[in-house]
Short mmCIF file of C-alpha atoms and ligand atoms in Angstrom, two decimals:
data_model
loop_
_atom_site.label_atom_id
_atom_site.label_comp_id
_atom_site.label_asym_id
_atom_site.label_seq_id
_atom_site.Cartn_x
_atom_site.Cartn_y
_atom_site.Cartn_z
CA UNK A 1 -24.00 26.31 6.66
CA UNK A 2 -20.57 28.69 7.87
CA UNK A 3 -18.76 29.03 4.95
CA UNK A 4 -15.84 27.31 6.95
CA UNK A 5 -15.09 24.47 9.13
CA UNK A 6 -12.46 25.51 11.71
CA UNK A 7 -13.60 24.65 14.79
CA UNK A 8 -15.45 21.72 17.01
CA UNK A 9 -18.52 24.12 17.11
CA UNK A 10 -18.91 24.57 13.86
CA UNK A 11 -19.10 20.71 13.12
CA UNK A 12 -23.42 20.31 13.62
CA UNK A 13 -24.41 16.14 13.04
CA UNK A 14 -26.77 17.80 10.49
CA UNK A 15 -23.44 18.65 8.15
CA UNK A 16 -21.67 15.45 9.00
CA UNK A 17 -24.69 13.82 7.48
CA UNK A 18 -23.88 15.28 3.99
CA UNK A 19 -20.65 12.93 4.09
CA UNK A 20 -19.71 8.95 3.54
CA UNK A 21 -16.34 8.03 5.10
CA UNK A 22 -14.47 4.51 4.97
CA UNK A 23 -16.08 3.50 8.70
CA UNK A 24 -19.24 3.04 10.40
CA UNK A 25 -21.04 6.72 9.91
CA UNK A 26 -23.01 6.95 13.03
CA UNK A 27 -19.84 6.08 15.23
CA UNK A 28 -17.83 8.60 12.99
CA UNK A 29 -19.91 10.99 14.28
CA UNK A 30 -20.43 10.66 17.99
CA UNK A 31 -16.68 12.18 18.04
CA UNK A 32 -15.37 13.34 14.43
CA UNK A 33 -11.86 12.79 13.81
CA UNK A 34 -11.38 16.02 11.51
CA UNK A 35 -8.03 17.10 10.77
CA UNK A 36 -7.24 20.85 9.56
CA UNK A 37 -3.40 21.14 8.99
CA UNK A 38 -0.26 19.11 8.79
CA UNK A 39 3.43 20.17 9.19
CA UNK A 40 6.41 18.06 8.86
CA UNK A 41 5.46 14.61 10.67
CA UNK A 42 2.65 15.97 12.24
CA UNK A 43 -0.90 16.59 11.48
CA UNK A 44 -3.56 18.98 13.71
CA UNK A 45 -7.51 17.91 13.99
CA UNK A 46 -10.30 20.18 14.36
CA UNK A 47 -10.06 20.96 18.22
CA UNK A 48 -6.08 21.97 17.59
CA UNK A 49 -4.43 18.69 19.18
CA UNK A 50 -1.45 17.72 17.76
CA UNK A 51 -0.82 13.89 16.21
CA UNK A 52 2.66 12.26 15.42
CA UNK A 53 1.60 11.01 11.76
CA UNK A 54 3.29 7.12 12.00
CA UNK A 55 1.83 6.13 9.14
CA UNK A 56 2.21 8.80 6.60
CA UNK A 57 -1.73 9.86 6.18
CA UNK A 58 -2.02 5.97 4.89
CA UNK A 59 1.42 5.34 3.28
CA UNK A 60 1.45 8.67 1.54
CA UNK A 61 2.55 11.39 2.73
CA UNK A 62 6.75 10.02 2.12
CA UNK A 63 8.33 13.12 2.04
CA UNK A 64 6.68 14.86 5.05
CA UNK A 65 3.21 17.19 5.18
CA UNK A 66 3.88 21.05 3.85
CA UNK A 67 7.05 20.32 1.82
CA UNK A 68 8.67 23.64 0.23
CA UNK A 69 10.02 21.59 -3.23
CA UNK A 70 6.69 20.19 -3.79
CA UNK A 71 4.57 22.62 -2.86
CA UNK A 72 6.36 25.02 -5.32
CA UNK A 73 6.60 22.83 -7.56
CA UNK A 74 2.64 22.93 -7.76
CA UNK A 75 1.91 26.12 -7.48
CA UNK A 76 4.41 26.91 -10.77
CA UNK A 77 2.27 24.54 -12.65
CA UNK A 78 -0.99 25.82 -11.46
CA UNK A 79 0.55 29.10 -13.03
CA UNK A 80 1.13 27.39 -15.94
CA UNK A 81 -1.16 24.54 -16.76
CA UNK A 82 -3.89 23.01 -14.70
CA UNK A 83 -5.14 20.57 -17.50
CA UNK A 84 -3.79 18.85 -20.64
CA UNK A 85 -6.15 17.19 -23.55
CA UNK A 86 -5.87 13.43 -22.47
CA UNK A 87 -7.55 12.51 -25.73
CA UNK A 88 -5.23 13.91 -27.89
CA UNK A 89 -1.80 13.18 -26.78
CA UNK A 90 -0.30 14.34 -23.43
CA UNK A 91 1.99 17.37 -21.58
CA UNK A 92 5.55 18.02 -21.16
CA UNK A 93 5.33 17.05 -17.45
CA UNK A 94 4.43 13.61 -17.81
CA UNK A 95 7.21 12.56 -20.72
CA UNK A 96 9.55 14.00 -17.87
CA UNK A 97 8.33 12.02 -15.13
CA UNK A 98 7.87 8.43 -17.58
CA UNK A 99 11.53 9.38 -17.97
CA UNK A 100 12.33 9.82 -14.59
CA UNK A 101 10.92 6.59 -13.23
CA UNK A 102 12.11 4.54 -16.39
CA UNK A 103 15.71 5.71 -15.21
CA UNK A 104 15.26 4.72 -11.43
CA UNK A 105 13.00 1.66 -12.15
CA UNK A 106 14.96 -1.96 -11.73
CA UNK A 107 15.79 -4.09 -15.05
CA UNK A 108 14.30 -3.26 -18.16
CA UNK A 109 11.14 -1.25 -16.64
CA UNK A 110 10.92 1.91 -18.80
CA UNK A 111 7.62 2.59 -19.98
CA UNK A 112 4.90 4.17 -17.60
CA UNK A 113 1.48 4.68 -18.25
CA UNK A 114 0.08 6.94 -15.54
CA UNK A 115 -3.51 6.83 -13.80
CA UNK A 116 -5.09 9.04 -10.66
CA UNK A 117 -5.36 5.93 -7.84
CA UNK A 118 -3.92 2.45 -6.24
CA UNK A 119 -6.97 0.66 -7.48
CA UNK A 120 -6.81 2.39 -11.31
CA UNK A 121 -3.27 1.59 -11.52
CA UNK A 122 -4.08 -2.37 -10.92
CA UNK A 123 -6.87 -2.52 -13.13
CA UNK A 124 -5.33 -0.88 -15.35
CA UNK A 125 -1.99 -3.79 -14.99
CA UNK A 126 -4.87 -6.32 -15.61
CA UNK A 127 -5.87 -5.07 -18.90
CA UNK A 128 -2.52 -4.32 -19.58
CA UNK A 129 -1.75 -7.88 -19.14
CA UNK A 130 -4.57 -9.30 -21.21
CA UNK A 131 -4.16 -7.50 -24.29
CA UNK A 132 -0.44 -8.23 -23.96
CA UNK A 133 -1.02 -11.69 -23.92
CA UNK A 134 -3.43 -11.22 -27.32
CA UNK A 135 -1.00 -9.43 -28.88
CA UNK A 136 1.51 -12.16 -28.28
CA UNK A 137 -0.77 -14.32 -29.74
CA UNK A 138 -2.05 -15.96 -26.60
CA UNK A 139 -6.07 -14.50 -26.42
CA UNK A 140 -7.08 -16.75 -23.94
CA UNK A 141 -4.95 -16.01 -21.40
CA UNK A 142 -7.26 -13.77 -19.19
CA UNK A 143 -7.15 -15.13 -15.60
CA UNK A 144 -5.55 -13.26 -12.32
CA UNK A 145 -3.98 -15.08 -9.45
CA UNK A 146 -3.42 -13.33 -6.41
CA UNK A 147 -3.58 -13.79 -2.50
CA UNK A 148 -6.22 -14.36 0.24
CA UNK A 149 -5.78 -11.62 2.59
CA UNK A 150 -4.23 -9.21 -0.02
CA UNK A 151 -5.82 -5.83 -0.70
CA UNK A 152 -5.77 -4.22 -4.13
CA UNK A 153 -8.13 -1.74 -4.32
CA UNK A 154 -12.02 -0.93 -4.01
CA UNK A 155 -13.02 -0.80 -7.66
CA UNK A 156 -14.42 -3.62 -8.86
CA UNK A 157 -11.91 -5.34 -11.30
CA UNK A 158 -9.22 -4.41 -7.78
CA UNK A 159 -11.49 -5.62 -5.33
CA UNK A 160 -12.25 -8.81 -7.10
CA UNK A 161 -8.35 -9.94 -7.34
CA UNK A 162 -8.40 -8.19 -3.18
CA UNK A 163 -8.59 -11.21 -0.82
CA UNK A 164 -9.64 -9.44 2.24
CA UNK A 165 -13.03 -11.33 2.78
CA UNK A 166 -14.57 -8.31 4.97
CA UNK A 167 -14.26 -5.53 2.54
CA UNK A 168 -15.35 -8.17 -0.38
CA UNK A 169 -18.62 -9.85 0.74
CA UNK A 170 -20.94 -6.57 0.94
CA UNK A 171 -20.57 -6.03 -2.75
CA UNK A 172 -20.11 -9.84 -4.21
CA UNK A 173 -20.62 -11.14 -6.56
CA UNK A 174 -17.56 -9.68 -7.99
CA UNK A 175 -15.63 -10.26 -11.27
CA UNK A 176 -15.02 -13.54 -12.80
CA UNK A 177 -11.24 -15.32 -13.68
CA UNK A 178 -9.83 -13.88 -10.25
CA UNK A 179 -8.71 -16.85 -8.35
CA UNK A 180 -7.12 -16.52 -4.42
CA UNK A 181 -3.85 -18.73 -3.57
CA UNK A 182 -2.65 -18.50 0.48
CA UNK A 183 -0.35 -15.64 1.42
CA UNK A 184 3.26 -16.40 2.76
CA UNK A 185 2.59 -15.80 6.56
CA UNK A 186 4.85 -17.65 8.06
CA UNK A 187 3.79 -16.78 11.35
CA UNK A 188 0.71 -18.80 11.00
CA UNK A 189 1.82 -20.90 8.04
CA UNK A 190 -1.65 -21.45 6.41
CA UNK A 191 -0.58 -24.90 5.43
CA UNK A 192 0.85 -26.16 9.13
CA UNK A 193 4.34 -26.00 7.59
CA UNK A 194 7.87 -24.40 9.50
CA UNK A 195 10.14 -21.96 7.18
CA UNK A 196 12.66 -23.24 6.02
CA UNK A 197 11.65 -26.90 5.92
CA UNK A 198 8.66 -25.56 4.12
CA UNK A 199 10.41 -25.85 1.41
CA UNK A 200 7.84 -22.89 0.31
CA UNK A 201 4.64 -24.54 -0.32
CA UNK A 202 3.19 -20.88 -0.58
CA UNK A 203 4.84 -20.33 -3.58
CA UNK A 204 4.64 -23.96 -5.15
CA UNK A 205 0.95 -23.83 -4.75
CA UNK A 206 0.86 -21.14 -7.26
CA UNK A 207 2.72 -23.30 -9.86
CA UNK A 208 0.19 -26.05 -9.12
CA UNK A 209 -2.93 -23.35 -9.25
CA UNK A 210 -1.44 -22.10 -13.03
CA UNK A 211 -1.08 -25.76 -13.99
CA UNK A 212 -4.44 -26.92 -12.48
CA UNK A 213 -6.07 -23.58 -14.33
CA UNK A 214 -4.21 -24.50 -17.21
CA UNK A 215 -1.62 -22.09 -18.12
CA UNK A 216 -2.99 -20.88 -21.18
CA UNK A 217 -5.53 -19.18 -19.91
CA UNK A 218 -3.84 -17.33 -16.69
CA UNK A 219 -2.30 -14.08 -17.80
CA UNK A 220 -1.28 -12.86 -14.24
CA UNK A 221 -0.16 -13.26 -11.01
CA UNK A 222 -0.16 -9.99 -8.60
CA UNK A 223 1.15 -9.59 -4.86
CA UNK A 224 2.34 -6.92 -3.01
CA UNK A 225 5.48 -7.88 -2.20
CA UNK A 226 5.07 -7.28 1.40
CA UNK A 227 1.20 -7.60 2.21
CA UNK A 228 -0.40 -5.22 4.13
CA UNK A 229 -4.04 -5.83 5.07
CA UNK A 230 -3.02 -9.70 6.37
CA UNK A 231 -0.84 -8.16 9.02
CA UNK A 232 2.53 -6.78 7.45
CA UNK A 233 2.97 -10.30 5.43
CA UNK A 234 6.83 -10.07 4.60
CA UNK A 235 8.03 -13.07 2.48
CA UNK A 236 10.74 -15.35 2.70
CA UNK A 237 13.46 -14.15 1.11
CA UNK A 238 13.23 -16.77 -1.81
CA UNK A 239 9.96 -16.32 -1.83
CA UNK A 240 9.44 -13.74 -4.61
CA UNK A 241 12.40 -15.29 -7.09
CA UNK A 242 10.17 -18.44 -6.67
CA UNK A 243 7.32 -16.88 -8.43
CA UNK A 244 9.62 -14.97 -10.70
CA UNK A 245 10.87 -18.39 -12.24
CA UNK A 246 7.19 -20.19 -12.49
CA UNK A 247 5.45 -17.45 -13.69
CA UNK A 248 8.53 -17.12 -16.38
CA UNK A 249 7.95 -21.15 -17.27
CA UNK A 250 4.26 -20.73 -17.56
CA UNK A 251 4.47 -17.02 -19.85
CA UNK A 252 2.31 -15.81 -17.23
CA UNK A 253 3.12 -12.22 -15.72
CA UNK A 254 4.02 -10.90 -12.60
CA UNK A 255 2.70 -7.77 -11.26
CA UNK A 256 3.77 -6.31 -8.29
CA UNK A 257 1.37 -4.45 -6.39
CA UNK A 258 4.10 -1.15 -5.31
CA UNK A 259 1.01 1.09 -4.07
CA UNK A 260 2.07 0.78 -0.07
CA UNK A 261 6.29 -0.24 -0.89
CA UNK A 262 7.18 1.66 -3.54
CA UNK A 263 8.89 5.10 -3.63
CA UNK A 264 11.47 4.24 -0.94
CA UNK A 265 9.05 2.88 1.54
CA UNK A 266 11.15 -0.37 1.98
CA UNK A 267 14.65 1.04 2.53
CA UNK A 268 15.18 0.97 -1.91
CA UNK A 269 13.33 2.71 -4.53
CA UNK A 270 11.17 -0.30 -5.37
CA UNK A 271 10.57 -3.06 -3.32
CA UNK A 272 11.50 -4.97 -6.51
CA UNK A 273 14.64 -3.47 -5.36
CA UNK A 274 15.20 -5.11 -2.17
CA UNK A 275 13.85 -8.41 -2.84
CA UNK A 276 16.10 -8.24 -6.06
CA UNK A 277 13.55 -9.37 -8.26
CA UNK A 278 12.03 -7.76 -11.18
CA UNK A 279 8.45 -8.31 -11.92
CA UNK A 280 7.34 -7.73 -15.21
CA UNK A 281 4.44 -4.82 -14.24
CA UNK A 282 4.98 -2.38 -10.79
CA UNK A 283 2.00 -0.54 -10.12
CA UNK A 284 2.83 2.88 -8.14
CA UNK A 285 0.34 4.97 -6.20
CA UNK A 286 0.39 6.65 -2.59
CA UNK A 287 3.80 7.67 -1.82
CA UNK A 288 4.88 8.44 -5.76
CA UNK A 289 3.38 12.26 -5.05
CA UNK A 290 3.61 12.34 -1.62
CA UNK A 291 0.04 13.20 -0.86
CA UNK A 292 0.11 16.20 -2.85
CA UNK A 293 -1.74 15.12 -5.69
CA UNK A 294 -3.59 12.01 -6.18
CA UNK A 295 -1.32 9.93 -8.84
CA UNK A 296 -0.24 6.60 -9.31
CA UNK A 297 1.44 4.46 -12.28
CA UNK A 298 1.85 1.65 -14.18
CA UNK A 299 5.43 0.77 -14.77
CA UNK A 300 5.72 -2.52 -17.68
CA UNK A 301 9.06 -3.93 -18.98
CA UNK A 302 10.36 -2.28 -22.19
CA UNK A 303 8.91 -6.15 -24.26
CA UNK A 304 5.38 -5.72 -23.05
CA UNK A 305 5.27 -2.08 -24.01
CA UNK A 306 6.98 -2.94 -27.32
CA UNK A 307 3.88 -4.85 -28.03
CA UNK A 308 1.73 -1.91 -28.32
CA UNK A 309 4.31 -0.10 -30.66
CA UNK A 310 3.00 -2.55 -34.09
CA UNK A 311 1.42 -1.43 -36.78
CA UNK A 312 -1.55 0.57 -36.60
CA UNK A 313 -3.70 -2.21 -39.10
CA UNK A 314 -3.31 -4.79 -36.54
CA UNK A 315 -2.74 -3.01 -33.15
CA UNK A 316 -5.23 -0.63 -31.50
CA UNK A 317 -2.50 0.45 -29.28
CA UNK A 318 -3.50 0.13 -25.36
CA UNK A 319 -7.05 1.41 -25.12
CA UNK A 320 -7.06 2.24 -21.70
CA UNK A 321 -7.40 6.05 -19.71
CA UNK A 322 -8.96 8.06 -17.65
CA UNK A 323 -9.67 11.80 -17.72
CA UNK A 324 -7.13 12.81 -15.23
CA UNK A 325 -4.33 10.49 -15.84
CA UNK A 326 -1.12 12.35 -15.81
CA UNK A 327 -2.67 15.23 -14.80
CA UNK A 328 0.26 18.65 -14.95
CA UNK A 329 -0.14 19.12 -11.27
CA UNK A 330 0.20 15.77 -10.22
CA UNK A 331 2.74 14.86 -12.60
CA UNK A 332 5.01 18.25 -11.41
CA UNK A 333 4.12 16.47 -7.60
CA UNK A 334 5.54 13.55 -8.26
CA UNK A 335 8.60 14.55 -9.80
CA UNK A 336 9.50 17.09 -7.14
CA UNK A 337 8.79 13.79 -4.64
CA UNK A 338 10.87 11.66 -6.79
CA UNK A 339 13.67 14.73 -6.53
CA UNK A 340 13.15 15.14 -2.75
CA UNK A 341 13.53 11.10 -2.29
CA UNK A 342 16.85 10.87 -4.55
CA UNK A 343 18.28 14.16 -3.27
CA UNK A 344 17.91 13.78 0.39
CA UNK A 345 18.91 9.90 0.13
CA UNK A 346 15.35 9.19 1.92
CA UNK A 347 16.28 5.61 1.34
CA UNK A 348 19.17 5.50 3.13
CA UNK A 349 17.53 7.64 6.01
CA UNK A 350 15.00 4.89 5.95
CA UNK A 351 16.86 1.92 5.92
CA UNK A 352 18.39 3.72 8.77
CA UNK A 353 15.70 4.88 10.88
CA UNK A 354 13.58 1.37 9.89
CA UNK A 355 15.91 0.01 12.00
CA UNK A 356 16.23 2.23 15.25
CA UNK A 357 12.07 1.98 15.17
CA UNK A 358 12.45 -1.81 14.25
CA UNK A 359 14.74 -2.22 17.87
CA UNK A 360 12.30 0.49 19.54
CA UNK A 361 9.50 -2.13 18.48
CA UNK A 362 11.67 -4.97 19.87
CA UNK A 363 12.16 -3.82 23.23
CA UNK A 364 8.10 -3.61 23.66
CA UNK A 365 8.05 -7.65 23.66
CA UNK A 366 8.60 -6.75 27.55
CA UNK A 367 5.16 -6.62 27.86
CA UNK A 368 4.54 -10.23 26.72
CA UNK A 369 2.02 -9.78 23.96
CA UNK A 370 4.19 -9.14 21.30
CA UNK A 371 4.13 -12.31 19.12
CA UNK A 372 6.01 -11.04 16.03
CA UNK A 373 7.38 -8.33 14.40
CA UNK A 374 7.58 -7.95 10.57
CA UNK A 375 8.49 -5.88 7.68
CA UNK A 376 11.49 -3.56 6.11
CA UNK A 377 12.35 -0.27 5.92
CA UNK A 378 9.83 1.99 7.41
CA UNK A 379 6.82 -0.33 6.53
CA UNK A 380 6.74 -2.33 9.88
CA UNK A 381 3.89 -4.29 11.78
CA UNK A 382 3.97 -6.06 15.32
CA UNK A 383 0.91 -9.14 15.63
CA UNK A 384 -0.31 -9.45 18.99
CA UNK A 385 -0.89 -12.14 21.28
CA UNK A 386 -2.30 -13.23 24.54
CA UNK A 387 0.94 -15.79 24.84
CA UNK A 388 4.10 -15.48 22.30
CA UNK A 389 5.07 -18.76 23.49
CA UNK A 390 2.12 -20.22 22.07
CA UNK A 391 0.96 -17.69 19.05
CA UNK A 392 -2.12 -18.34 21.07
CA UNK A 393 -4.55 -14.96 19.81
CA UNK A 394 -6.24 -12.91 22.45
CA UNK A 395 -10.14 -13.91 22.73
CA UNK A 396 -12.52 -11.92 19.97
CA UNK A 397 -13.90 -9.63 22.49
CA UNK A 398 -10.53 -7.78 23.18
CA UNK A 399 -9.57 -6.54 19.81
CA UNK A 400 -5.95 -5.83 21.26
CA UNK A 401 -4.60 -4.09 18.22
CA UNK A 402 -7.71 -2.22 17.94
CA UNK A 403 -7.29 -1.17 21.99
CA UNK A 404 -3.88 0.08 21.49
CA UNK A 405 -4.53 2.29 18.73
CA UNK A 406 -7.24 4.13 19.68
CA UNK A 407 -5.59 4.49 22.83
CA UNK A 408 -2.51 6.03 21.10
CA UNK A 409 -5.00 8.25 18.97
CA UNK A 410 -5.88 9.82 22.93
CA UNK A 411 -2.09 10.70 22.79
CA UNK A 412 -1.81 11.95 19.78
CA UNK A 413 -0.17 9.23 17.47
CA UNK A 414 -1.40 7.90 14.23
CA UNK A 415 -1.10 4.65 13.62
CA UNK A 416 -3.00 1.63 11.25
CA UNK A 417 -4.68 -0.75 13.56
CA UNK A 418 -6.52 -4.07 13.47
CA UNK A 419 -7.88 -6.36 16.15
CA UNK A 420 -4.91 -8.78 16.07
CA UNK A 421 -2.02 -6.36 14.48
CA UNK A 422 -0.61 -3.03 14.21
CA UNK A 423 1.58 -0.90 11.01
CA UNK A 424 3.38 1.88 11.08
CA UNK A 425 4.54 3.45 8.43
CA UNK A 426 5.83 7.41 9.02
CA UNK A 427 6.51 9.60 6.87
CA UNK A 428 10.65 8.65 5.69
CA UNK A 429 11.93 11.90 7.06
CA UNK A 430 11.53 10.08 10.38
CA UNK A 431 13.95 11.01 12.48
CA UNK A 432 15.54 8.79 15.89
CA UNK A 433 13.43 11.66 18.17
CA UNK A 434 10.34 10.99 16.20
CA UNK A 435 10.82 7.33 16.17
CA UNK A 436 11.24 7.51 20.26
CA UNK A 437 8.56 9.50 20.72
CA UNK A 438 6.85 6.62 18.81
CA UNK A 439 8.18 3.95 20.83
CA UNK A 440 7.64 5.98 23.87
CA UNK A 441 3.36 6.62 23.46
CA UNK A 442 3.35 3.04 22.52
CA UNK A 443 5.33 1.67 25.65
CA UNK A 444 2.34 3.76 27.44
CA UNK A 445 -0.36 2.76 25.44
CA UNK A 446 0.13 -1.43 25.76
CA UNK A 447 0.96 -0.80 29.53
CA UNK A 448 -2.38 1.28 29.89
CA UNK A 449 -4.35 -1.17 28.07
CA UNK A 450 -3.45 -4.29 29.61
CA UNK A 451 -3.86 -3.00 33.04
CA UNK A 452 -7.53 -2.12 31.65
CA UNK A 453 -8.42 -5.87 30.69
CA UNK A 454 -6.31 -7.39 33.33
CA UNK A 455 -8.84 -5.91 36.23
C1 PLP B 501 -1.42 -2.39 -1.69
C2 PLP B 501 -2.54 -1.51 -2.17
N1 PLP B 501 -2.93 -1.60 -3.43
C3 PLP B 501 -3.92 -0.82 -3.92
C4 PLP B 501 -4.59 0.07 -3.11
C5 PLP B 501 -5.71 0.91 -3.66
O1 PLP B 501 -5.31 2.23 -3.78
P1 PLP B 501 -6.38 3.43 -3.83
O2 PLP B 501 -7.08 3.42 -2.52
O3 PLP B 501 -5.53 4.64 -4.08
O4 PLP B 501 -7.29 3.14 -4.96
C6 PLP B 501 -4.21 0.21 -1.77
C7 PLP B 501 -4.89 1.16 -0.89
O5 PLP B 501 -4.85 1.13 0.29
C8 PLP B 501 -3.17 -0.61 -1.28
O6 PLP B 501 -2.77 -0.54 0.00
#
């Protein structure tokens, strides 16, 4: 084949048969979406067209595509290091950056150990958790609660403790001592229940599950604190300190799932941060090196890591790694994203900008299929529906959300879409012209679409 792929022409069916991607292969390639370059907030496909990036490659790309810091930042540790022995100790890089995220992590989170992806980082939490527990003389605490409709990764060990049922059933059976509890969507309470008079059954539920489980023998609980795959599934604010407190009574864990919220995405460092609650494990992925480098992290609370530190007779220390965890280059990524986050107050600008889109987002319920809109910072979904009055869903053969987005992918704007929802999730150097822009192809797009099904 060409040595290079830089145009439409060049891109046979024959070579696109060397390649698996995430969606249906033969569709894939009846009209490739290829992309060759990214600047700022914007990337550029195969056939040159330019497309507003709303959702940061997928929640990655935080501090913008072709960033100076990080960039040279990379290219002075490819100079200087590409590779450190992982069996043997580590590199200077990665003390710094444990340092740097112990400093900006909430409570008493300080130790890090680092991994390559989302779905190492939460196995990794899991056996994290487990040997905790048998150090602290509880062995039989192995089990892992976590949510229907949740998504935490496509290796096994992730995928079993995942509760989105369509990515799960193809390779099932999956790992045992995972067990699902119902997701706070208040929207469509799963249990027929009205927030506040609730009184959170959600998070109740999981009390009973531990005590029905029995507690000795559950050693986790894991959410994202806002859910992604279910629809942007943003708590109640007591939501969160609810599980806090019961997983404190029972000695059971709490993990929060950071990979899509963390690093700012929220409108705070940590989404720990602006639910003021600290779990006892964050796991960090995605936006920590801004796309730069794959990287992602397990933060624990300075008593769980403490655990590891006994003697060497009766402690194996945490037997856990793979070959390119806190890797130089990625390490050297994320801390010139960490700098670039702190130093240009991305958090504020998000917070900021979360809310212009947020109003931008609001003013599409004109069209009348708008049934909610959820989220925080720059992490923001809209649910769709044929009547808002009634939540009632449009039927199964007009996958609304799914309409919409590929129609805003003909105007050049990236966005996550489902049948019934939509996220967006830009990079957080957003500014209010991007986020119009945004707004603007959007407006378009629904209008477009529903005169489409309406004739
Ligand atoms: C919340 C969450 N957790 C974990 C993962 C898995 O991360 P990765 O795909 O990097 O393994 C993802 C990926 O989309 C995610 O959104």
């Amino acid at each position: 084949m060409n040595d290079l792929i830089t145009e439409r022409e060049t891109l046979e069916e024959r070579y696109l048969r060397q390649i698996f991607i995430r969606d249906q292969m033969a569709e894939f390639a009846k009209d490739p979406f290829v992309m060759t370059g990214a600047d700022g907030i914007y990337y550029t496909d195969i056939d040159g067209k330019r497309y507003l990036d709303a959702i940061a490659g997928i929640f990655v790309a935080s501090v913008g595509h072709g960033n100076r810091r990080v960039i040279d930042a990379i290219k002075v540790q490819l100079d200087t290091m590409a590779f450190a022995p992982v069996m043997h100790g580590t590199n200077a890089l990665a003390i710094q950056l444990a340092n740097k995220l112990a400093e900006i992590a909430p409570g008493n989170i300080n130790s890090v150990k680092f991994c390559s992806g989302g779905s190492e980082a939460n196995e990794t939490a899991f056996k994290m958790a487990r040997q905790y527990h048998k150090l602290n003389g509880h062995p039989n605490k192995y089990k892992i609660i976590s949510r229907y409709q949740s998504w935490h990764g496509g290796t096994f060990a992730a995928l079993s403790a995942s509760g989105l049922t369509s990515r799960r059933v193809d390779s099932e059976p999956l790992a045992a001592g995972f067990i699902h509890v119902f997701p706070p969507y208040c929207y469509r309470c799963p249990f027929g229940k009205e927030y506040p008079s609730c009184d959170l059954t959600c998070a109740g539920l999981i009390e009973d599950t531990i005590l029905m489980e029995d507690p000795e023998t559950v050693a986790a609980v894991i959410v994202e604190p806002i859910g992604h795959t279910g629809g942007i599934i943003d708590p109640p604010s007591e939501y969160l300190p609810q599980l806090r407190e019961l997983c404190n009574r029972h000695n059971v864990l709490l993990i929060f799932d950071e990979i899509i919220t963390g690093m700012g995405r929220t409108g705070e460092m940590f989404a720990a941060d602006t639910f003021g609650v600290v779990p006892d494990l964050i796991c960090l992925g995605k936006g920590i090196s801004g796309g730069y480098m794959p990287l992602s992290a397990v933060l624990c609370q300075r008593q769980i890591a403490d655990k590891f530190w006994g003697d060497k007779t009766i402690n194996p220390g945490f037997v856990s790694g793979h070959t390119y965890e806190a890797n130089p280059i990625a390490c050297a990524a994320g801390l010139a994203t960490i700098g670039e986050i702190i130093e240009k107050d991305l958090c504020s600008n998000t917070r900021k900008i979360g809310n212009y889109l947020r109003e931008g987002l609001e003013r599409l319920r004109k069209h009348g299929i708008i049934g909610d809109i959820r989220g925080k910072g720059l992490f923001l979904g809209v649910e769709f529906v044929r009547n808002p009055a009634s939540k009632e869903k449009f039927e199964n053969d007009i996958p609304i959300g799914t309409l919409i987005g590929k129609r805003a992918l003909t105007k050049g704007l990236l966005t996550r879409y489902d049948p019934h929802w939509m996220s967006l999730g830009p990079p957080l150097i957003l500014t209010q012209e991007q986020a119009d822009d945004i707004i603007s192809i959007l407006d378009d797009c629904i209008a477009e679409v529903l005169d489409e099904i309406n004739t």
